[in-house]
mmCIF file of C-alpha atoms in Angstrom:
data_model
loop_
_atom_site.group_PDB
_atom_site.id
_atom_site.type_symbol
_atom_site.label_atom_id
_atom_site.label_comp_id
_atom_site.label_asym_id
_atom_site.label_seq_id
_atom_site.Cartn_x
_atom_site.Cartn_y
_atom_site.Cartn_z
ATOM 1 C CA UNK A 201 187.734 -19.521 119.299
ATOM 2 C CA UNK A 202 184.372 -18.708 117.767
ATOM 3 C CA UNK A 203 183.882 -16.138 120.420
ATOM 4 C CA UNK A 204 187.343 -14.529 119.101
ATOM 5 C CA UNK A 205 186.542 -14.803 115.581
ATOM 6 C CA UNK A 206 183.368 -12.840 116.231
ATOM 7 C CA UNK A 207 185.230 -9.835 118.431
ATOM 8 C CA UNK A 208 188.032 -9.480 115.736
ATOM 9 C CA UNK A 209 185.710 -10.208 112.599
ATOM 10 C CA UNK A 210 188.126 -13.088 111.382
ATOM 11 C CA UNK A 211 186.185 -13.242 108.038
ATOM 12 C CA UNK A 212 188.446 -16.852 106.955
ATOM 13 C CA UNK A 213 186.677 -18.672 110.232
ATOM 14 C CA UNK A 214 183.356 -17.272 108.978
ATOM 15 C CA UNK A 215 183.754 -18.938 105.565
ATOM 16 C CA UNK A 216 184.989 -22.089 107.475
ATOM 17 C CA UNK A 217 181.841 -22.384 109.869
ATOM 18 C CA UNK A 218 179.805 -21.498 106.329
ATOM 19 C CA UNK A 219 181.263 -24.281 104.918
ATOM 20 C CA UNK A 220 180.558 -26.594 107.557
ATOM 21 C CA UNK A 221 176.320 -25.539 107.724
ATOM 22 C CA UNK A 222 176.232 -25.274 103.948
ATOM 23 C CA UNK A 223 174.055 -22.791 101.897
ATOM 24 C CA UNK A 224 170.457 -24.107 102.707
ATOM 25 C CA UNK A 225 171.124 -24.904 106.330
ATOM 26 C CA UNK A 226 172.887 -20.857 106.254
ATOM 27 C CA UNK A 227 169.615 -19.173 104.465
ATOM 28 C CA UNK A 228 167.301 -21.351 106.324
ATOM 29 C CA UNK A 229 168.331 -19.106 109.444
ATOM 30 C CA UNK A 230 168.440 -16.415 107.614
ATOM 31 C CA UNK A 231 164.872 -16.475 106.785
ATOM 32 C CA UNK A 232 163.562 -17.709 110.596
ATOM 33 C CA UNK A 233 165.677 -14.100 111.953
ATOM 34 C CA UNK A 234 163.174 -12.429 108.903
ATOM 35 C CA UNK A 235 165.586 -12.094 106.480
ATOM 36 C CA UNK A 236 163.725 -11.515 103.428
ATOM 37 C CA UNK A 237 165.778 -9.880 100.722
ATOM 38 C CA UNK A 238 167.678 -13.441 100.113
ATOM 39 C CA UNK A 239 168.104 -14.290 96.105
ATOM 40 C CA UNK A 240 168.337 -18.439 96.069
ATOM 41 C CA UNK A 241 168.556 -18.533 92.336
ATOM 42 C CA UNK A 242 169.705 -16.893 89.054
ATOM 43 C CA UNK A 243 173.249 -15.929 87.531
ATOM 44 C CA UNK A 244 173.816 -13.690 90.794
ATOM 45 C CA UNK A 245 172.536 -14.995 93.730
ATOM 46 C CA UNK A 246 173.105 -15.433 97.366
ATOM 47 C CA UNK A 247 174.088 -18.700 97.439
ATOM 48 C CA UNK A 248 178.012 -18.832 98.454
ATOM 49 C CA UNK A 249 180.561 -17.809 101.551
ATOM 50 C CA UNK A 250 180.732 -13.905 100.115
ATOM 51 C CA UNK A 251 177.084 -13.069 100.957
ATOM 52 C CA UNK A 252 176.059 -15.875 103.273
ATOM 53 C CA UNK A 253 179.132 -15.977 105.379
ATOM 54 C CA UNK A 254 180.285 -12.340 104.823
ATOM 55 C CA UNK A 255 177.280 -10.631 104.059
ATOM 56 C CA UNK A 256 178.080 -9.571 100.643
ATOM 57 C CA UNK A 257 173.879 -10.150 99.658
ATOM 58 C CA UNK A 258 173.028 -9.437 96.105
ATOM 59 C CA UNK A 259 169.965 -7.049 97.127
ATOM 60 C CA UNK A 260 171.254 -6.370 100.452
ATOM 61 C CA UNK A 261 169.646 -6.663 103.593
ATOM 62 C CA UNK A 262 167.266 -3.344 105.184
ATOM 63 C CA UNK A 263 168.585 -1.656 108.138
ATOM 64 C CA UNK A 264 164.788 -2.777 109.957
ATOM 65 C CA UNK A 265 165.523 -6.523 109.198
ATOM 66 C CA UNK A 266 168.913 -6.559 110.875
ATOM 67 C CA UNK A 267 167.648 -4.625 114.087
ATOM 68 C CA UNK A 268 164.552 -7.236 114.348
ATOM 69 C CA UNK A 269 167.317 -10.341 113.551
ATOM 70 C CA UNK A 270 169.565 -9.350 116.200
ATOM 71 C CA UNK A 271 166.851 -8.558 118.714
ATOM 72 C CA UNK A 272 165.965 -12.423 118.907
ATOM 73 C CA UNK A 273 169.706 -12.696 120.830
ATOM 74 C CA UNK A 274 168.195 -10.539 123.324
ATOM 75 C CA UNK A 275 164.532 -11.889 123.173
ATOM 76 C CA UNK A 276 165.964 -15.568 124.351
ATOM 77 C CA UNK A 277 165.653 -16.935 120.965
ATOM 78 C CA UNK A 278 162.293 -15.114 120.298
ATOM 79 C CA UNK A 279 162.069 -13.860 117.000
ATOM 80 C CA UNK A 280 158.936 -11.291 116.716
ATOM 81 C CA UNK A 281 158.263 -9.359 113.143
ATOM 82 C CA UNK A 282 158.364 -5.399 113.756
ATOM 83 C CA UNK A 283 155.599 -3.003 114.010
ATOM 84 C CA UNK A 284 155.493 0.240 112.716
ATOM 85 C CA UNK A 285 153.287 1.195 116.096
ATOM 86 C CA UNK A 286 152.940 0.472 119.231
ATOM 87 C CA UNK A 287 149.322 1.505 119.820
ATOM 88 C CA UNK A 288 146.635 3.960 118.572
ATOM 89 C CA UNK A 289 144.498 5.826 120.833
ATOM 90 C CA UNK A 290 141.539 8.471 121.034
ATOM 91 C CA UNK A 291 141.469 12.059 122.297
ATOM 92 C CA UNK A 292 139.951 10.487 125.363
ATOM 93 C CA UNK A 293 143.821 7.959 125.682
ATOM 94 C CA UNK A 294 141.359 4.450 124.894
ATOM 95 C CA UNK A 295 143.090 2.678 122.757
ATOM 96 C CA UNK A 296 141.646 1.881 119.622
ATOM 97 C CA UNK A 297 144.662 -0.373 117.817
ATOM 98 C CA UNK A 298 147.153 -2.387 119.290
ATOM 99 C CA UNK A 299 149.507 -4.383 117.412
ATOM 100 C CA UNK A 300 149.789 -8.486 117.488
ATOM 101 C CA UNK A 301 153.033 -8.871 116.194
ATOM 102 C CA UNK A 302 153.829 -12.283 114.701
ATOM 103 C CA UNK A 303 155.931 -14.424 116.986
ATOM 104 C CA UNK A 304 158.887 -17.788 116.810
ATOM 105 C CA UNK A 305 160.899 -19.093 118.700
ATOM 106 C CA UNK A 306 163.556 -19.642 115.731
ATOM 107 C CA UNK A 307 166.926 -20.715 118.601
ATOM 108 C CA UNK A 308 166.677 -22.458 121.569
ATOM 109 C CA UNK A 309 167.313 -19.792 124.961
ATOM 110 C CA UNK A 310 170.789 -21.664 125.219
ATOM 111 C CA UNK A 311 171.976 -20.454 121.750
ATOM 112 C CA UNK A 312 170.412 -16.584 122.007
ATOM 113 C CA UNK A 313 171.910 -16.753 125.296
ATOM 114 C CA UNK A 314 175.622 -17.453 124.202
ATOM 115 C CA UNK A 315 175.187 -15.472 121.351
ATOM 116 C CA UNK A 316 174.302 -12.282 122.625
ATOM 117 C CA UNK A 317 177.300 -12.765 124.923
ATOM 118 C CA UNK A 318 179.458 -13.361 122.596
ATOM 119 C CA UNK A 319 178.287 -10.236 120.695
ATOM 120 C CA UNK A 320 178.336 -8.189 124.089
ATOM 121 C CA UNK A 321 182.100 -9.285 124.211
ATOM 122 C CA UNK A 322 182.486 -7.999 120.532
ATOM 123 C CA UNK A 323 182.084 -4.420 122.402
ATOM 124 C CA UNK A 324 183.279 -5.122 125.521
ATOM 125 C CA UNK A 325 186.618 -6.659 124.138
ATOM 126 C CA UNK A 326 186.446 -6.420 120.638
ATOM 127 C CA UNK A 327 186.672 -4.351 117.528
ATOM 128 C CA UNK A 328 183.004 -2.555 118.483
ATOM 129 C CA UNK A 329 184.480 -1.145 121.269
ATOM 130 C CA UNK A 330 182.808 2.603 120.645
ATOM 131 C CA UNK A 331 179.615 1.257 120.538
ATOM 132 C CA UNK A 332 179.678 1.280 124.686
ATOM 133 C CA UNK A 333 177.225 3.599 125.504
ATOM 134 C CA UNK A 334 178.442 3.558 129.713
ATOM 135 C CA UNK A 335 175.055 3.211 131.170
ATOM 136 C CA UNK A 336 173.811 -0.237 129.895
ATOM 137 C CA UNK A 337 175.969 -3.228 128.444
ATOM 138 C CA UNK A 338 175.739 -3.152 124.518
ATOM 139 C CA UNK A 339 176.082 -6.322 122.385
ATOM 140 C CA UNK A 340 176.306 -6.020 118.822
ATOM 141 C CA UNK A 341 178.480 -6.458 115.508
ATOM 142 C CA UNK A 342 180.171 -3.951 113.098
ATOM 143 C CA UNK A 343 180.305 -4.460 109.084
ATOM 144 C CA UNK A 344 182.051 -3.076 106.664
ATOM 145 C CA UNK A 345 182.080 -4.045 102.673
ATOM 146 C CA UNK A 346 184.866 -3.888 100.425
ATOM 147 C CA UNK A 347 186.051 -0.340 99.237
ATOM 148 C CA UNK A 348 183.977 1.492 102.306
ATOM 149 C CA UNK A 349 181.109 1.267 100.290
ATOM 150 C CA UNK A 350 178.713 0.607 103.302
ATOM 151 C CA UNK A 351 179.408 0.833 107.183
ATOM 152 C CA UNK A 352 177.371 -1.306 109.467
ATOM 153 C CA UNK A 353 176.458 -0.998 113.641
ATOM 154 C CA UNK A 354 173.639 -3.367 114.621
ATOM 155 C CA UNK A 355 173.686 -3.787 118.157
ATOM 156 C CA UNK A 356 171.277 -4.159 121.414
ATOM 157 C CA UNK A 357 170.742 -2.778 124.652
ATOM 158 C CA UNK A 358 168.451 -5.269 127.335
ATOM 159 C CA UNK A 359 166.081 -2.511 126.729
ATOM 160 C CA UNK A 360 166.389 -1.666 122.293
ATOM 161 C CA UNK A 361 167.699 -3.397 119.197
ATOM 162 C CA UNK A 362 169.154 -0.640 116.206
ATOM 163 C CA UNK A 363 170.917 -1.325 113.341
ATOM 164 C CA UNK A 364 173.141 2.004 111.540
ATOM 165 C CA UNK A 365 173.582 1.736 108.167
ATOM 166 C CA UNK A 366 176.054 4.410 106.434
ATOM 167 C CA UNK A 367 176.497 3.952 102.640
ATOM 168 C CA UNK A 368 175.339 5.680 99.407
ATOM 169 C CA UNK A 369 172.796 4.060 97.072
ATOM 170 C CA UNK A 370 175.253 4.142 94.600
ATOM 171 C CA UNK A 371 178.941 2.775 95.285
ATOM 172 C CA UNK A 372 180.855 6.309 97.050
ATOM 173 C CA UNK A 373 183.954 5.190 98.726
ATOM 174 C CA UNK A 374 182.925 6.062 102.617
ATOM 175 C CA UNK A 375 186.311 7.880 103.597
ATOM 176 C CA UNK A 376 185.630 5.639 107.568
ATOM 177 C CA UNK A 377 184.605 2.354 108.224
ATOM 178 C CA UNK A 378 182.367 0.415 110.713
ATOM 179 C CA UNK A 379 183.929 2.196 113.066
ATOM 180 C CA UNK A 380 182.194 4.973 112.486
ATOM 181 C CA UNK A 381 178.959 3.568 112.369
ATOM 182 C CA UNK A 382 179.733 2.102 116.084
ATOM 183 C CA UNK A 383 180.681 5.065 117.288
ATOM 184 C CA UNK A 384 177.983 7.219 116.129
ATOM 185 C CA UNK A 385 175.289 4.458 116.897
ATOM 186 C CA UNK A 386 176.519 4.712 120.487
ATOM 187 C CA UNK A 387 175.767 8.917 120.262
ATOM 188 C CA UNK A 388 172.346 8.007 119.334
ATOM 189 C CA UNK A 389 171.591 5.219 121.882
ATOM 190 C CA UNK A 390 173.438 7.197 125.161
ATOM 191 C CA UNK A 391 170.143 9.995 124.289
ATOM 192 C CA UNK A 392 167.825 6.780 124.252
ATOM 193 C CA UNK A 393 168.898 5.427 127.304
ATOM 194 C CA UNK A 394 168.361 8.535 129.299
ATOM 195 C CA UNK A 395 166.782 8.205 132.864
ATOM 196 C CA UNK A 396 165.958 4.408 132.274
ATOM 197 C CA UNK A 397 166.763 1.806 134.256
ATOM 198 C CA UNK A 398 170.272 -0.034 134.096
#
């Protein structure tokens, strides 16, 4: 199943299911989730099964882009552009600034909905297993690129969206894979979650 495919990261199914959208319909939800680092033309580009389906993108894609894509699972289809604040106040606590951050519903409820569950299963009975963090469920997706180059975590909580990135800007052979990046994600979001509510 789809659901399957996702938990195991059965990267043939993902070509297949590429295959069947097609490049433009594949980039066109790339861009609604804020993906902006896409490369549509040119000798190297983005458009094919190793970056769209696999993520193999010719520039890559920034470690704030993939928690704010992932967050619209959780956001029931909501996709809202990230702020670098979350308010600005005086000596006296008024607040001066408050962001606005640009909102779109880019999926319908239905589709975040099954989504995020199929992620959550992806740690719950999948290969992102050490991403559980005991205290809240975790949803979310492991990467890894050919050679251990790079090592990918982006996951969600009901109440935060991350995304772990290990790699070198250069090509350095990572001696552990996503796994790594789960489990240490999971160190990092078990302090987070702290005293709030399950």
């Amino acid at each position: 199943t789809l659901r399957q495919s996702v938990e195991q990261s059965v990267n043939v199914n993902a070509v297949k299911v590429f295959q069947a959208l097609g490049p433009e319909t594949s980039t066109s939800f790339l861009k609604k989730f804020g993906i902006t680092s896409l490369v549509e033309s040119g000798t190297s580009n983005d458009m094919n099964p190793a970056a769209l389906a696999l993520g193999g993108m010719t520039k890559g894609i920034s470690p704030l882009e993939m928690a704010a894509g992932y967050s619209t699972f959780a956001n029931e289809g909501m996709y809202t552009k990230p702020v670098a604040y979350s308010s600005v106040t005086n000596k006296r606590g008024e607040i001066l600034l408050e962001p606005s951050p640009a909102k779109e519903q880019v999926v319908s409820r239905g589709v975040a909905f099954i989504m995020n569950d199929i992620l959550r299963t992806t740690v719950s009975n999948g290969i992102a297993g050490s991403a559980a963090i005991g205290s809240h469920p975790v949803a979310g997706k492991t990467g890894t690129t050919t050679d251990n180059y790079d090592a990918w975590f982006v996951g969600m909580t009901p109440h935060y969206s991350a995304a772990l990135w290990i790699g070198n800007d250069i090509n350095l052979e990572l001696s552990q894979g996503s796994i790594a990046a789960a489990r240490l994600w999971s160190k990092i979001m078990k302090q987070v979650h702290v005293g709030l509510p399950s």
